[in-house]
Coordinates of C-alpha atoms and ligand atoms in Angstrom, one line a residue:
Q164 CA 102.1 101.5 99.4
R165 CA 102.6 102.1 95.5
P166 CA 98.8 103.0 94.3
V167 CA 97.4 100.7 91.6
L168 CA 96.9 102.7 88.5
R169 CA 93.6 102.4 87.1
L170 CA 94.3 102.8 82.8
L171 CA 91.3 102.5 80.2
S172 CA 90.5 99.9 77.4
C173 CA 87.2 99.0 76.0
P174 CA 86.4 95.6 75.8
G175 CA 88.0 93.6 72.6
T176 CA 90.6 96.2 71.7
V177 CA 93.0 95.1 74.8
A178 CA 93.2 91.9 76.4
E179 CA 92.3 91.1 79.4
D180 CA 96.3 90.6 80.9
L181 CA 96.7 93.7 80.6
R182 CA 96.1 94.5 83.8
R183 CA 99.0 95.5 86.3
D184 CA 100.1 95.7 89.1
E185 CA 102.8 97.9 88.7
Q186 CA 103.1 101.2 86.6
P187 CA 104.1 100.0 83.2
S188 CA 108.0 101.9 82.7
G189 CA 107.6 105.5 81.7
S190 CA 103.9 106.2 82.9
V191 CA 104.7 109.5 85.8
E192 CA 104.5 108.8 89.1
T193 CA 102.9 112.7 91.1
G194 CA 103.5 111.3 94.8
F195 CA 99.7 112.4 94.9
E196 CA 98.6 109.6 93.7
D197 CA 96.2 108.9 97.1
K198 CA 95.1 111.8 96.6
I199 CA 93.3 111.5 93.8
P200 CA 89.4 109.2 94.8
K201 CA 88.9 106.0 93.3
K202 CA 85.5 105.7 95.1
R203 CA 82.8 106.3 92.9
F204 CA 81.8 110.2 92.8
S205 CA 78.5 108.6 94.2
E206 CA 80.0 107.4 96.9
M207 CA 82.5 110.8 97.6
Q208 CA 79.7 112.9 97.4
N209 CA 77.3 111.6 99.3
E210 CA 80.5 110.5 102.3
R211 CA 81.8 114.1 102.4
R212 CA 78.2 115.7 102.6
E213 CA 77.2 112.9 105.6
Q214 CA 80.6 114.6 106.5
A215 CA 79.6 117.8 106.3
Q216 CA 76.3 118.3 108.2
R217 CA 78.0 117.1 111.0
T218 CA 80.4 120.3 111.1
V219 CA 80.3 123.2 112.4
L220 CA 81.6 126.5 110.9
I221 CA 83.0 128.8 114.3
H222 CA 83.8 132.8 113.3
C223 CA 87.0 132.6 116.8
P224 CA 89.1 136.0 118.2
E225 CA 92.0 136.8 116.8
K226 CA 94.2 134.8 120.0
I227 CA 93.1 131.2 121.2
S228 CA 93.6 128.2 122.9
E229 CA 93.5 125.2 120.7
K230 CA 92.9 123.2 123.4
K231 CA 91.1 125.1 125.7
F232 CA 88.9 125.5 122.4
L233 CA 88.6 122.1 121.7
K234 CA 87.9 121.4 124.9
Y235 CA 85.1 123.6 126.0
L236 CA 83.6 122.5 122.0
S237 CA 84.1 118.0 123.4
Q238 CA 81.3 118.4 125.5
H239 CA 79.3 118.8 123.1
G240 CA 80.5 115.2 121.4
P241 CA 84.0 113.9 120.5
I242 CA 85.4 115.8 117.3
N243 CA 86.3 113.7 114.5
N244 CA 88.8 115.9 113.3
H245 CA 89.0 120.1 112.7
F246 CA 91.3 123.1 111.1
F247 CA 91.6 127.0 111.1
Y248 CA 91.7 129.0 108.8
E249 CA 92.3 133.0 107.8
S250 CA 89.4 135.0 105.5
F251 CA 88.9 138.8 107.3
G252 CA 89.3 136.6 111.0
L253 CA 90.0 133.6 112.1
Y254 CA 88.2 130.5 110.8
A255 CA 87.4 127.0 112.9
V256 CA 86.1 124.2 110.7
V257 CA 85.2 122.0 113.5
E258 CA 83.8 117.5 112.9
F259 CA 82.4 116.1 115.1
C260 CA 81.4 112.6 115.2
Q261 CA 77.8 112.4 115.5
K262 CA 75.7 115.0 114.6
E263 CA 73.7 114.8 118.0
S264 CA 76.7 117.5 118.7
V265 CA 75.6 120.6 116.7
R266 CA 72.5 120.5 117.6
S267 CA 73.7 120.0 121.2
L268 CA 75.5 123.0 120.5
Q269 CA 72.5 124.7 119.1
N270 CA 71.0 124.6 122.2
E271 CA 73.8 126.5 124.2
T272 CA 74.4 128.4 122.2
H273 CA 72.7 132.3 122.3
A274 CA 71.1 135.1 120.1
P275 CA 74.2 137.6 120.0
S276 CA 72.8 140.7 122.1
K277 CA 71.7 143.5 120.2
G278 CA 73.4 147.5 119.9
M279 CA 71.7 149.3 117.8
E280 CA 70.4 146.5 115.2
V281 CA 68.4 143.9 115.8
A282 CA 69.2 140.1 114.7
I283 CA 66.4 138.0 112.1
P284 CA 67.1 134.7 114.7
F285 CA 68.8 132.3 112.8
R286 CA 69.5 128.9 113.8
S287 CA 72.7 128.1 111.6
R288 CA 76.0 126.3 112.0
F289 CA 77.9 129.0 111.6
F290 CA 78.4 130.3 115.3
N291 CA 80.6 133.7 116.6
L292 CA 82.9 132.6 119.2
K293 CA 83.3 135.5 122.1
L294 CA 86.1 134.7 124.4
K295 CA 84.6 136.3 128.3
N296 CA 88.1 137.2 129.6
Q297 CA 89.7 139.0 126.2
T298 CA 93.2 138.9 127.6
S299 CA 94.0 135.4 128.7
E300 CA 94.3 133.8 125.5
R301 CA 97.6 133.7 123.1
S302 CA 97.1 133.3 119.1
C303 CA 98.3 128.9 118.8
V304 CA 96.0 128.1 116.3
Q305 CA 97.9 126.0 112.9
M306 CA 96.1 127.7 109.9
S307 CA 95.5 125.8 106.8
N308 CA 96.1 127.6 103.8
Q309 CA 92.6 128.5 101.6
L310 CA 94.9 130.2 98.5
P311 CA 96.8 129.6 95.5
P312 CA 100.3 129.9 95.9
S313 CA 101.8 133.7 94.5
S314 CA 103.3 133.5 91.3
K315 CA 106.6 134.3 92.6
K316 CA 106.6 131.3 94.8
L317 CA 105.1 129.4 92.4
F318 CA 108.6 130.5 89.4
E319 CA 110.8 129.0 92.5
V320 CA 109.3 126.0 92.6
L321 CA 109.3 125.6 88.8
C322 CA 112.5 127.0 88.6
D323 CA 113.4 124.7 91.7
A324 CA 111.9 121.4 89.6
E325 CA 114.4 118.9 88.0
S326 CA 112.7 117.9 84.8
V327 CA 109.8 119.7 82.5
D328 CA 107.6 116.1 84.4
D329 CA 108.7 117.5 87.5
Q330 CA 107.2 121.0 87.0
L331 CA 103.6 120.0 85.2
N332 CA 103.3 117.4 89.1
A333 CA 105.0 120.2 90.8
L334 CA 102.8 122.6 89.3
L335 CA 99.5 120.8 90.0
K336 CA 101.2 120.3 93.9
E337 CA 100.4 123.8 94.2
F338 CA 97.5 124.5 93.2
Q339 CA 94.8 121.1 93.1
L340 CA 92.5 121.2 95.9
T341 CA 93.9 120.2 99.7
E342 CA 91.7 118.1 102.0
E343 CA 91.0 121.4 104.3
N344 CA 89.6 123.3 100.9
T345 CA 87.1 120.8 100.2
K346 CA 85.9 120.4 103.5
L347 CA 84.9 124.1 103.6
R348 CA 83.1 123.4 99.8
Y349 CA 81.1 121.1 100.6
L350 CA 80.8 122.2 104.7
T351 CA 79.6 125.4 102.4
C352 CA 76.8 123.7 100.0
S353 CA 75.4 122.2 103.3
L354 CA 75.5 125.4 105.4
I355 CA 72.9 126.9 102.3
E356 CA 70.7 123.9 102.4
D357 CA 70.0 123.9 106.1
I358 CA 68.3 127.5 104.1
A359 CA 67.0 125.8 101.4
A360 CA 65.6 123.0 103.6
A361 CA 62.7 125.5 105.0
Y362 CA 61.2 125.4 101.7
F363 CA 62.6 122.9 100.6
P364 CA 62.9 119.9 103.7
D365 CA 63.8 117.0 101.2
C366 CA 66.6 119.1 99.1
V367 CA 69.8 118.5 98.6
V368 CA 72.5 121.1 98.2
R369 CA 74.7 119.1 96.1
P370 CA 78.8 120.6 95.1
F371 CA 79.2 120.1 91.1
G372 CA 82.1 121.7 88.7
S373 CA 85.4 122.1 89.7
S374 CA 85.3 121.5 93.7
V375 CA 84.1 118.3 92.6
N376 CA 85.7 116.9 89.3
T377 CA 89.1 116.5 90.5
F378 CA 90.0 120.5 87.9
G379 CA 89.8 122.3 90.9
K380 CA 92.2 125.1 92.1
L381 CA 92.7 126.7 95.2
G382 CA 90.2 130.0 94.6
C383 CA 87.7 128.2 92.2
D384 CA 84.6 129.3 91.9
L385 CA 82.2 126.4 93.8
D386 CA 79.3 125.6 91.4
M387 CA 75.9 124.1 93.7
F388 CA 73.3 122.2 92.1
L389 CA 69.8 123.0 94.6
D390 CA 68.0 118.9 93.9
L391 CA 64.5 118.9 94.6
N392 CA 64.9 114.8 92.7
E393 CA 63.7 113.9 97.2
T394 CA 61.2 116.5 97.4
R395 CA 59.3 115.3 93.8
N396 CA 60.1 111.7 93.9
L397 CA 57.3 111.7 96.8
S398 CA 55.0 112.8 95.5
T399 CA 55.3 110.8 92.2
N400 CA 56.0 106.6 94.4
K401 CA 53.8 107.2 97.2
T402 CA 50.5 104.4 96.2
S403 CA 48.8 102.7 98.0
G404 CA 45.7 99.4 96.4
N405 CA 42.9 101.5 94.5
F406 CA 44.6 105.3 95.6
L407 CA 46.3 107.4 94.3
M408 CA 47.1 110.4 97.3
E409 CA 48.9 113.5 95.1
F410 CA 49.9 117.0 96.7
Q411 CA 48.6 119.8 95.9
V412 CA 50.4 121.9 94.1
K413 CA 51.2 125.2 91.7
N414 CA 51.4 124.6 88.3
V415 CA 53.1 126.9 86.2
P416 CA 53.6 126.2 82.5
S417 CA 56.9 125.4 82.1
E418 CA 60.1 123.6 83.9
R419 CA 62.1 126.4 83.4
I420 CA 59.6 129.5 84.6
A421 CA 60.2 126.4 87.6
T422 CA 63.3 127.4 87.5
Q423 CA 63.2 130.9 88.2
K424 CA 60.4 131.0 90.5
I425 CA 62.1 128.5 92.9
L426 CA 65.7 129.7 92.7
S427 CA 64.1 133.4 92.9
V428 CA 62.9 132.8 96.3
I429 CA 66.3 131.1 97.6
G430 CA 67.9 134.1 96.9
E431 CA 65.7 136.5 98.5
C432 CA 65.9 133.6 101.4
L433 CA 69.6 133.6 101.7
D434 CA 70.5 137.8 101.2
N435 CA 67.8 138.7 103.3
F436 CA 68.5 135.4 106.6
S437 CA 71.7 133.7 105.4
P438 CA 74.3 134.6 107.1
G439 CA 77.2 135.4 105.2
C440 CA 76.4 135.5 102.4
V441 CA 76.5 138.4 100.6
G442 CA 76.7 140.5 97.4
V443 CA 73.3 138.0 96.4
Q444 CA 72.7 138.4 92.5
K445 CA 69.8 136.7 90.5
I446 CA 70.3 135.8 87.6
L447 CA 67.4 134.5 85.9
N448 CA 66.8 135.1 82.4
A449 CA 70.9 133.0 81.6
R450 CA 70.0 130.2 80.0
C451 CA 71.3 127.6 82.8
P452 CA 69.6 130.4 86.0
L453 CA 71.7 130.7 88.8
V454 CA 71.8 132.7 92.0
R455 CA 75.0 134.5 92.7
F456 CA 76.2 135.3 95.8
S457 CA 79.6 135.5 97.6
H458 CA 80.0 133.3 101.3
Q459 CA 82.3 135.8 102.7
A460 CA 83.1 133.5 105.9
S461 CA 84.9 130.4 103.6
G462 CA 85.8 132.9 100.6
F463 CA 84.0 130.9 98.1
Q464 CA 82.4 132.6 95.3
C465 CA 78.4 130.8 94.6
D466 CA 76.7 130.1 92.0
L467 CA 74.2 127.9 93.3
T468 CA 71.7 126.3 89.7
T469 CA 68.9 123.9 89.9
N470 CA 67.3 121.7 87.5
N471 CA 70.9 121.1 86.6
R472 CA 71.3 117.5 86.5
I473 CA 73.5 116.6 83.3
A474 CA 76.0 119.4 84.8
L475 CA 76.0 117.2 87.4
T476 CA 77.0 114.3 85.1
S477 CA 79.0 115.8 83.2
S478 CA 81.2 116.4 86.9
E479 CA 80.9 112.8 87.3
L480 CA 82.4 112.0 83.7
L481 CA 85.5 114.7 84.4
Y482 CA 86.0 112.6 87.3
I483 CA 86.2 110.0 86.3
Y484 CA 88.5 110.8 84.0
G485 CA 90.9 113.0 86.2
A486 CA 91.1 109.5 88.6
L487 CA 91.9 107.1 86.0
D488 CA 95.9 108.1 84.9
S489 CA 98.1 110.3 86.4
R490 CA 98.6 112.7 83.8
V491 CA 95.7 113.9 83.6
R492 CA 95.5 116.6 85.9
A493 CA 99.0 118.1 85.3
L494 CA 98.6 118.3 82.4
V495 CA 95.1 120.2 83.0
F496 CA 96.1 122.0 85.4
T497 CA 99.4 123.4 83.6
V498 CA 97.1 124.2 80.3
R499 CA 94.9 126.1 82.3
Y500 CA 97.3 127.7 84.7
W501 CA 99.3 128.5 80.9
A502 CA 96.3 129.9 79.8
R503 CA 95.6 132.5 82.3
A504 CA 98.7 133.4 82.6
H505 CA 98.7 134.5 78.5
S506 CA 95.1 135.9 79.2
L507 CA 93.2 133.2 77.4
T508 CA 90.8 132.8 80.1
S509 CA 89.3 135.5 82.7
S510 CA 87.3 135.9 85.3
I511 CA 85.1 137.7 83.3
P512 CA 82.4 136.6 81.2
G513 CA 82.8 137.5 77.4
A514 CA 84.1 135.5 74.3
W515 CA 87.2 134.7 76.0
I516 CA 87.9 129.6 76.8
T517 CA 86.6 128.9 79.9
N518 CA 88.4 126.0 81.7
F519 CA 85.8 123.6 80.9
S520 CA 86.5 124.0 77.2
L521 CA 90.7 123.6 78.6
T522 CA 89.9 120.5 80.3
M523 CA 87.7 119.4 77.2
M524 CA 90.3 119.9 75.0
V525 CA 93.1 117.7 76.9
I526 CA 90.7 115.5 77.2
F527 CA 90.1 115.3 73.3
F528 CA 94.0 115.5 72.4
L529 CA 94.8 112.0 75.5
Q530 CA 92.2 110.4 73.3
T531 CA 94.0 110.4 70.3
R532 CA 97.5 109.4 71.5
S533 CA 98.5 106.1 70.2
P534 CA 97.4 104.1 72.4
P535 CA 95.0 106.0 73.9
I536 CA 95.7 107.7 77.2
L537 CA 91.4 108.2 78.0
P538 CA 89.1 105.7 76.6
T539 CA 86.6 108.1 74.4
L540 CA 82.7 108.4 76.2
D541 CA 81.1 105.9 73.8
C542 CA 83.8 103.3 75.0
L543 CA 82.2 104.2 78.4
Q544 CA 78.6 104.0 77.4
T545 CA 80.0 99.9 76.2
L546 CA 81.5 98.9 79.7
A547 CA 78.2 100.6 81.3
D548 CA 75.9 97.4 82.9
A549 CA 72.4 97.9 83.7
E550 CA 73.1 100.1 87.2
D551 CA 75.0 102.6 84.8
K552 CA 72.0 103.3 82.7
C553 CA 71.1 107.0 82.5
I554 CA 68.1 109.0 80.8
I555 CA 67.9 113.1 82.0
E556 CA 65.4 114.7 79.7
G557 CA 65.8 112.5 76.4
N558 CA 69.9 112.8 76.6
N559 CA 71.9 109.2 76.7
C560 CA 74.1 109.6 80.3
T561 CA 74.6 106.0 81.0
F562 CA 78.9 105.5 81.0
V563 CA 80.6 102.8 83.3
R564 CA 80.2 104.5 86.9
D565 CA 83.0 101.9 88.7
L566 CA 87.1 102.8 87.8
N567 CA 87.9 99.3 88.3
R568 CA 85.9 98.2 85.8
I569 CA 88.6 100.2 83.1
K570 CA 91.6 99.2 82.5
P571 CA 95.3 100.7 82.2
S572 CA 96.4 101.9 79.3
E573 CA 99.5 101.1 78.1
N574 CA 100.4 104.5 76.5
T575 CA 104.5 105.9 78.7
E576 CA 104.2 109.3 77.4
T577 CA 106.2 111.5 79.5
L578 CA 104.3 114.8 80.7
E579 CA 106.9 116.6 78.4
L580 CA 106.2 115.1 75.2
L581 CA 101.8 115.6 76.3
L582 CA 102.8 119.3 76.6
K583 CA 104.5 119.7 74.0
E584 CA 102.5 117.7 71.7
F585 CA 99.4 119.2 73.0
F586 CA 100.2 122.8 72.1
E587 CA 101.4 121.1 68.2
Y588 CA 98.1 119.6 67.9
F589 CA 95.9 122.2 68.8
G590 CA 98.4 125.3 66.6
N591 CA 97.4 122.9 63.8
F592 CA 94.4 121.7 64.6
A593 CA 92.0 123.2 61.6
F594 CA 88.9 124.8 64.0
N595 CA 87.4 126.5 60.8
K596 CA 85.9 122.9 59.0
N597 CA 86.3 120.7 62.6
S598 CA 84.7 120.4 65.3
I599 CA 86.1 118.6 69.3
N600 CA 84.4 116.1 70.1
I601 CA 85.7 113.6 73.5
R602 CA 82.0 110.6 72.6
Q603 CA 83.8 109.3 69.8
G604 CA 87.1 110.7 70.3
R605 CA 87.9 111.3 67.0
E606 CA 87.4 115.4 65.1
Q607 CA 84.2 115.8 63.6
N608 CA 83.1 118.6 61.3
K609 CA 81.2 121.2 62.8
P610 CA 77.6 121.9 62.5
D611 CA 77.4 125.4 62.7
S612 CA 80.3 128.1 61.6
S613 CA 81.5 128.8 65.6
P614 CA 84.8 129.7 65.8
L615 CA 85.4 127.1 68.0
Y616 CA 83.3 123.8 68.2
I617 CA 83.8 121.8 71.4
Q618 CA 80.4 119.4 71.5
N619 CA 79.3 119.1 75.1
P620 CA 79.4 115.4 76.0
F621 CA 75.4 114.9 76.9
E622 CA 73.0 117.1 75.3
T623 CA 75.3 117.0 71.9
S624 CA 73.8 119.7 69.9
L625 CA 74.8 122.0 72.2
N626 CA 79.0 123.5 71.8
I627 CA 79.7 124.8 74.9
S628 CA 82.7 127.1 73.7
K629 CA 79.8 129.0 71.5
N630 CA 80.6 132.2 73.2
V631 CA 84.6 132.0 71.9
S632 CA 84.9 134.8 69.4
Q633 CA 87.7 134.0 66.2
S634 CA 90.1 136.4 67.3
Q635 CA 89.9 134.6 71.3
L636 CA 90.2 131.2 69.5
Q637 CA 93.5 132.8 66.9
K638 CA 95.0 133.7 70.2
F639 CA 94.9 130.1 71.3
V640 CA 96.6 128.9 68.4
D641 CA 99.2 131.4 68.3
L642 CA 100.4 130.9 72.1
A643 CA 100.2 126.7 71.4
Q644 CA 102.2 127.0 68.8
E645 CA 105.0 129.9 70.0
S646 CA 104.5 127.0 72.9
A647 CA 105.2 124.7 70.9
W648 CA 108.2 126.2 68.9
I649 CA 109.7 126.5 72.9
L650 CA 109.5 123.5 74.0
Q651 CA 111.1 122.3 70.8
Q652 CA 113.7 124.5 71.5
E653 CA 113.8 122.9 74.8
D654 CA 115.3 119.6 73.7
L655 CA 118.0 120.5 72.5
G656 CA 119.0 121.9 76.0
G657 CA 117.0 121.2 79.5
P658 CA 117.6 122.2 83.3
S659 CA 121.4 121.4 83.4
M660 CA 122.0 122.9 80.3
S661 CA 120.0 126.7 81.0
G662 CA 121.6 127.6 83.9
N663 CA 120.6 130.5 85.3
Q664 CA 117.6 130.5 82.3
P665 CA 113.6 130.2 82.7
W666 CA 112.9 126.8 80.7
G667 CA 110.6 124.2 80.6
L668 CA 107.3 126.0 81.5
V669 CA 108.3 128.7 82.8
A670 CA 109.9 129.9 80.1
L671 CA 105.8 128.9 78.5
L672 CA 104.8 131.7 81.5
L673 CA 106.5 134.5 80.3
P674 CA 104.7 136.8 78.4
S675 CA 104.3 136.3 74.5
G676 CA 107.4 137.5 72.3
A677 CA 110.0 137.9 75.3
N678 CA 110.8 134.2 74.4
R679 CA 111.0 135.0 70.4
K680 CA 113.0 137.7 71.1
S681 CA 115.5 136.2 73.5
L682 CA 114.9 132.0 72.8
G683 CA 114.7 132.6 68.9
K684 CA 118.5 131.8 68.2
K685 CA 119.8 129.3 70.7
K686 CA 123.4 129.7 70.1
S687 CA 122.8 133.8 70.6
R688 CA 121.3 133.4 73.6
K689 CA 120.4 136.8 75.9
P690 CA 123.1 136.3 79.2
A691 CA 121.5 134.6 82.2
S692 CA 121.3 137.8 84.0
E693 CA 118.8 139.6 81.1
K694 CA 116.4 136.3 81.2
V695 CA 116.0 136.9 85.1
K696 CA 115.4 139.8 84.8
V697 CA 112.6 139.3 81.5
L698 CA 111.5 136.6 84.2
L699 CA 111.6 138.8 87.0
E700 CA 109.5 142.1 84.9
S701 CA 107.1 139.6 84.5
I702 CA 106.0 138.3 87.7
K703 CA 106.2 141.9 88.9
S704 CA 103.6 142.6 85.9
N705 CA 100.1 143.1 86.6
R706 CA 99.6 140.8 84.1
T707 CA 101.6 137.6 86.0
E708 CA 100.0 139.3 89.0
N709 CA 96.4 138.7 87.2
F710 CA 96.2 135.0 87.1
T711 CA 97.1 134.2 90.5
N712 CA 94.5 136.9 91.6
T713 CA 91.3 135.4 90.0
N714 CA 89.5 132.6 91.1
G715 CA 90.7 130.9 88.1
K716 CA 88.5 131.3 85.4
Ligands
CTP211 N1 79.2 123.2 82.3 C1 78.2 122.8 81.4 N2 78.7 123.4 79.9 C2 79.0 124.8 80.1 C3 79.4 125.5 80.9 C4 79.9 124.5 81.9 O1 77.9 122.0 81.2 N3 78.7 125.6 78.7 C5 78.9 122.3 83.5 C6 79.9 121.9 83.0 O2 79.9 120.9 84.2 C7 81.0 122.8 84.0 C8 80.1 123.5 85.4 O3 79.1 123.6 84.4 O4 82.8 122.0 85.3 C9 80.9 124.4 85.8 O5 81.1 125.7 85.2 P1 82.3 126.2 85.8 O6 82.4 127.1 87.0 O7 82.2 127.5 84.2 O8 83.4 125.4 84.9 P2 83.9 124.7 86.9 O9 84.4 123.4 85.7 O10 83.3 124.1 87.0 O11 85.5 124.9 85.8 P3 86.0 126.7 87.0 O12 87.3 126.0 87.8 O13 86.8 127.4 85.8 O14 84.9 127.4 87.7
MG212 MG1 83.0 126.7 87.7

């Protein structure tokens, strides 16, 4: 069945009858549309959370028979689905059909028999399975991959593509989060929620950021939000007759101090009692206080925050933008990968551009196309109904939540053209005087002298790229100009013209300078063998390796 694209229009700008069953000719079909969620964000989050609550994580012996393993677990109830993966050992994620099965399994589980060390008793949903007879089983399980492809594999895939558009879609396919990886992310949040629930029984730990906003790549960090709203609402809603009952609570002078106290205690708890959570750091003096830790079994680097509802809302907004048009994610993934390949982004915090800022730049760029590929946030606000109304800490976070109410764009530009135009647009952007603003989809005067100013869509007085230095911005501009130029040269050729030479996206990923020398004069290109050598050297170089070994930031 052909996916129906839901694109956009503001009321009054595109006629009602533009809604089509077919994609407009020339629009991109990635083949992954069925992976793009069309549900409301809140619906998707609730469904996945409920699934995760029926799921367990099991560390398995190296050699295990899948059939016997499943038979053994089925004693506790039917299994909905499961998968195995490797991360310093073999792990299984098993989703039961009913929550009761998890309880039944827990009831049958023993505390580990101790040697010299003493176990802190904790009944979690993270288990260790041992074989009574070590030698009888043979390993025969299929592994689900949780890692991004190596640069070598990616280059092979890109070289096999038939067009630049194919290359961008292939890159997306290689890097996007898989169904299994997404399940593992929700499960990890759910396991952390169990810990936090020891203090706050009605809390919810929700993933946000790239894990859920459709722009996550394999290996990206896991941003979590400890939502205590339910707990807070309990103390305000229950009134009856002339009486008002309140909980006795401790009071602190500010919201920030409350956040710091809560995170401090949860951090201690994760450090002391939570199996698999290591390297716990409390970063409580940051603008947005957080607890950072590594969840060993899943391999995720986790950032836990609380009182961070706006970030969850911005994830929801990005989710909508990512789901509206199949070109958006392909372009965002490509720009992020390109930036990482040229060390414009880094896993270390600093003066670099972040993935989040790059995503905003792509969204903004797509809003400026004619006709626009993405609607402005103001436009999404006008489409909102009463249910969508949302004010957080005095900030207007109202926008339409139902994807089906956003009309198709008529724009049919190819990814190749968009990529080239993206580089041209930002290679020539007046960063010295203008800011980027997805609320209006128009350049605005910069309110301060930060080199790069990207307005936070909800906290509109904040600049999401305040950290970026002038030299990092200049590096971005130089590389954007060079990349636009390379793609212009390519217009003359294409894969069929290039023989063994790197072309399209591959040429853009080579170290800067390599291209200028070799592609500078179309007619005096280096011999194919030499170009391939450059490519292979770049694959081998640390620099190129770096960009697949980091967590994508
Ligand atoms: N965020 C924000 N303002 C910032 C930085 C982050 O509002 N200056 C919010 C965004 O909602 C962002 C989330 O916090 O998506 C998580 O931040 P981060 O992990 O830095 O970005 P991701 O979008 O998750 O991308 P990455 O894959 O690099 O982790
Ligand atoms: Mg993140």
